[in-house]
Coordinates of C-alpha atoms in Angstrom, one line a residue:
M1 CA 115.3 136.3 80.3
R2 CA 113.8 139.8 80.7
I3 CA 115.9 141.5 83.5
N4 CA 114.8 144.9 84.7
E5 CA 118.1 145.4 86.6
I6 CA 120.9 143.7 88.5
F7 CA 122.5 145.7 91.3
Y8 CA 124.4 145.4 94.5
S9 CA 123.1 147.0 97.7
L10 CA 121.8 146.2 101.2
Q11 CA 118.6 144.2 101.6
G12 CA 116.2 146.9 102.8
E13 CA 113.3 144.9 104.3
G14 CA 112.3 141.7 105.9
R15 CA 114.3 139.0 107.7
F16 CA 117.6 139.9 106.0
T17 CA 117.5 143.7 106.4
G18 CA 121.0 145.1 106.3
T19 CA 122.5 142.1 104.5
P20 CA 124.7 142.9 101.4
A21 CA 123.0 141.3 98.4
V22 CA 122.9 141.3 94.7
F23 CA 119.4 141.9 93.4
I24 CA 118.2 140.3 90.2
R25 CA 115.0 142.1 89.3
F26 CA 113.0 140.3 86.7
A27 CA 110.7 142.4 84.5
G28 CA 107.0 141.8 84.4
C29 CA 104.3 140.9 86.8
N30 CA 101.0 139.1 86.8
L31 CA 99.5 141.7 89.2
K32 CA 99.1 145.4 89.0
C33 CA 99.4 146.6 92.6
P34 CA 98.8 150.3 92.9
F35 CA 101.6 150.8 95.4
C36 CA 104.3 149.0 93.3
D37 CA 107.5 151.0 92.9
T38 CA 109.0 148.9 90.1
R39 CA 108.8 149.8 86.4
H40 CA 107.9 146.8 84.3
D41 CA 108.2 148.3 80.8
T42 CA 112.0 148.5 80.6
F43 CA 114.3 145.4 80.6
T44 CA 117.3 143.9 79.0
E45 CA 117.3 140.3 77.5
M46 CA 120.0 138.3 79.4
S47 CA 121.0 134.7 79.2
E48 CA 121.6 132.6 82.3
E49 CA 125.3 132.9 81.7
D50 CA 125.0 136.7 81.4
I51 CA 123.2 136.8 84.8
I52 CA 125.8 134.6 86.4
A53 CA 128.7 136.7 85.0
E54 CA 127.0 139.9 86.3
V55 CA 126.3 138.7 89.8
S56 CA 129.8 137.3 90.1
K57 CA 131.2 140.8 89.9
Y58 CA 130.1 141.4 93.5
P59 CA 131.7 140.1 96.7
T60 CA 128.5 138.8 98.4
S61 CA 127.1 135.3 98.3
H62 CA 123.5 136.5 99.0
I63 CA 121.3 136.8 95.9
V64 CA 117.8 138.2 96.0
I65 CA 115.6 137.2 93.1
T66 CA 112.8 139.7 92.8
G67 CA 110.6 141.5 90.3
G68 CA 107.9 142.1 89.3
E69 CA 107.0 138.5 89.8
P70 CA 110.2 136.4 89.3
T71 CA 108.5 133.0 89.1
L72 CA 107.1 134.0 85.7
Q73 CA 110.6 133.5 84.2
L74 CA 112.8 131.8 86.8
T75 CA 114.3 128.5 85.8
A76 CA 115.7 125.6 87.9
T77 CA 118.8 125.8 85.7
L78 CA 119.5 129.4 86.7
V79 CA 119.0 128.5 90.4
G80 CA 121.4 125.5 89.9
K81 CA 124.0 127.7 88.3
L82 CA 123.8 130.2 91.1
H83 CA 124.1 127.5 93.7
A84 CA 127.1 126.0 91.8
A85 CA 128.7 129.5 92.1
G86 CA 128.3 129.3 95.9
K87 CA 125.3 131.7 96.2
F88 CA 122.6 131.7 98.9
I89 CA 119.3 132.4 97.0
Q90 CA 116.4 134.4 98.4
I91 CA 113.3 134.9 96.3
E92 CA 110.7 137.6 96.8
T93 CA 107.4 136.5 95.3
N94 CA 103.7 137.2 95.4
G95 CA 103.1 133.5 95.7
T96 CA 100.6 133.3 92.9
C97 CA 102.8 130.9 90.8
A98 CA 104.5 127.7 92.0
L99 CA 108.2 127.6 91.8
P100 CA 109.5 125.7 88.7
D101 CA 110.1 122.0 89.2
G102 CA 113.5 121.3 90.6
C103 CA 114.0 124.9 91.8
T104 CA 115.6 124.8 95.2
I105 CA 115.5 128.2 96.9
D106 CA 117.3 128.8 100.2
W107 CA 114.8 131.4 101.6
I108 CA 111.4 132.1 100.2
T109 CA 109.8 135.5 101.1
C110 CA 106.1 135.5 100.0
S111 CA 104.2 138.7 99.9
P112 CA 100.7 137.7 98.9
K113 CA 98.5 140.3 97.3
Y114 CA 95.0 139.1 98.0
R115 CA 95.3 136.1 95.7
P116 CA 95.6 132.4 96.6
V117 CA 99.2 131.3 97.5
K118 CA 100.4 128.4 95.4
L119 CA 103.7 127.8 97.2
E120 CA 104.2 124.6 99.2
H121 CA 106.8 126.1 101.5
I122 CA 107.3 129.7 102.7
D123 CA 110.1 130.9 105.0
E124 CA 108.9 134.4 105.5
L125 CA 105.4 135.7 105.0
K126 CA 105.7 139.5 104.4
V127 CA 102.4 141.3 104.3
I128 CA 102.0 144.9 103.1
Y129 CA 99.8 146.6 105.8
M130 CA 97.5 149.3 104.6
S131 CA 95.0 149.9 107.4
E132 CA 93.4 148.6 110.5
E133 CA 90.4 147.6 108.4
Q134 CA 92.6 145.1 106.6
D135 CA 91.5 141.5 106.9
M136 CA 94.6 139.8 108.4
S137 CA 92.7 136.6 109.2
Q138 CA 93.3 135.4 105.6
Y139 CA 97.0 134.8 106.5
D140 CA 96.2 132.7 109.6
C141 CA 96.4 129.5 107.6
I142 CA 99.8 130.2 106.1
T143 CA 102.7 128.6 107.9
A144 CA 106.1 130.3 107.8
S145 CA 109.3 130.6 109.9
A146 CA 109.0 134.4 110.1
Y147 CA 106.0 136.8 109.8
S148 CA 106.8 140.4 108.7
L149 CA 104.3 143.2 108.5
Q150 CA 105.4 146.1 106.3
P151 CA 103.6 149.4 106.3
C152 CA 102.5 150.4 102.8
D153 CA 104.4 153.3 101.3
T154 CA 101.7 155.5 99.6
G155 CA 104.0 158.4 98.8
N156 CA 102.0 160.6 101.1
A157 CA 103.8 161.4 104.4
K158 CA 100.6 161.9 106.4
T159 CA 99.0 158.7 105.2
N160 CA 102.3 156.8 105.7
A161 CA 102.5 158.1 109.3
R162 CA 99.0 156.8 110.0
I163 CA 99.7 153.4 108.4
L164 CA 103.0 153.1 110.3
K165 CA 101.2 153.8 113.6
E166 CA 98.6 151.2 112.8
T167 CA 101.2 148.6 111.8
I168 CA 103.1 149.0 115.0
A169 CA 99.8 148.7 117.0
Y170 CA 99.0 145.5 115.1
C171 CA 102.4 144.0 115.8
L172 CA 102.1 144.8 119.5
A173 CA 98.6 143.2 119.6
H174 CA 99.8 140.2 117.5
P175 CA 103.4 139.4 118.5
K176 CA 104.0 136.7 115.9
W177 CA 104.3 139.6 113.5
R178 CA 107.5 141.5 113.2
L179 CA 107.7 145.1 111.9
S180 CA 109.5 145.3 108.6
L181 CA 110.4 148.8 107.4
Q182 CA 111.8 149.7 103.9
T183 CA 115.1 150.8 105.4
H184 CA 116.6 151.3 101.9
K185 CA 114.2 154.2 101.4
M186 CA 115.0 155.6 104.8
I187 CA 118.8 155.7 104.2
N188 CA 118.4 156.5 100.5
V189 CA 120.1 153.5 99.0
R190 CA 118.8 151.5 96.1

């Protein structure tokens, strides 16, 4: 498997913000989002056993499988081995690919990027909010346990301030949505 990195930190966004977690970041993605902050050209080939050995070095049971787009490489056998090791598995996916057959994930965070969602179950719908002109009605048909709205980080402080203000206003007008901030960037942790 092509792994961009495995690291231990705090979950910085969404439902589990502040939770200590081991992040398994798969390399590669089927989308090229202009705001993506992940490099996809560097990776290390790792076996499932290598991945299990690496995540076992850390004291948490919370694992975040992310990318890129992790469903392009994820296997049910890796998920099974992580569960056998006592891990709680959260995945962050764009939802454009179905989970592999037999893949049982404990918490699915789907952050769709203007493509049809192919997941049968979503625990958290996390939408990147860019402007008040954004068509949020496309998410009305997606059922989830939690709805998170995250202001897009453009890298421009003035633009980010405008987007944050509009995201807050949207959440206040549509209270099913919860504000999700990238706290890991705010407190300068990985």
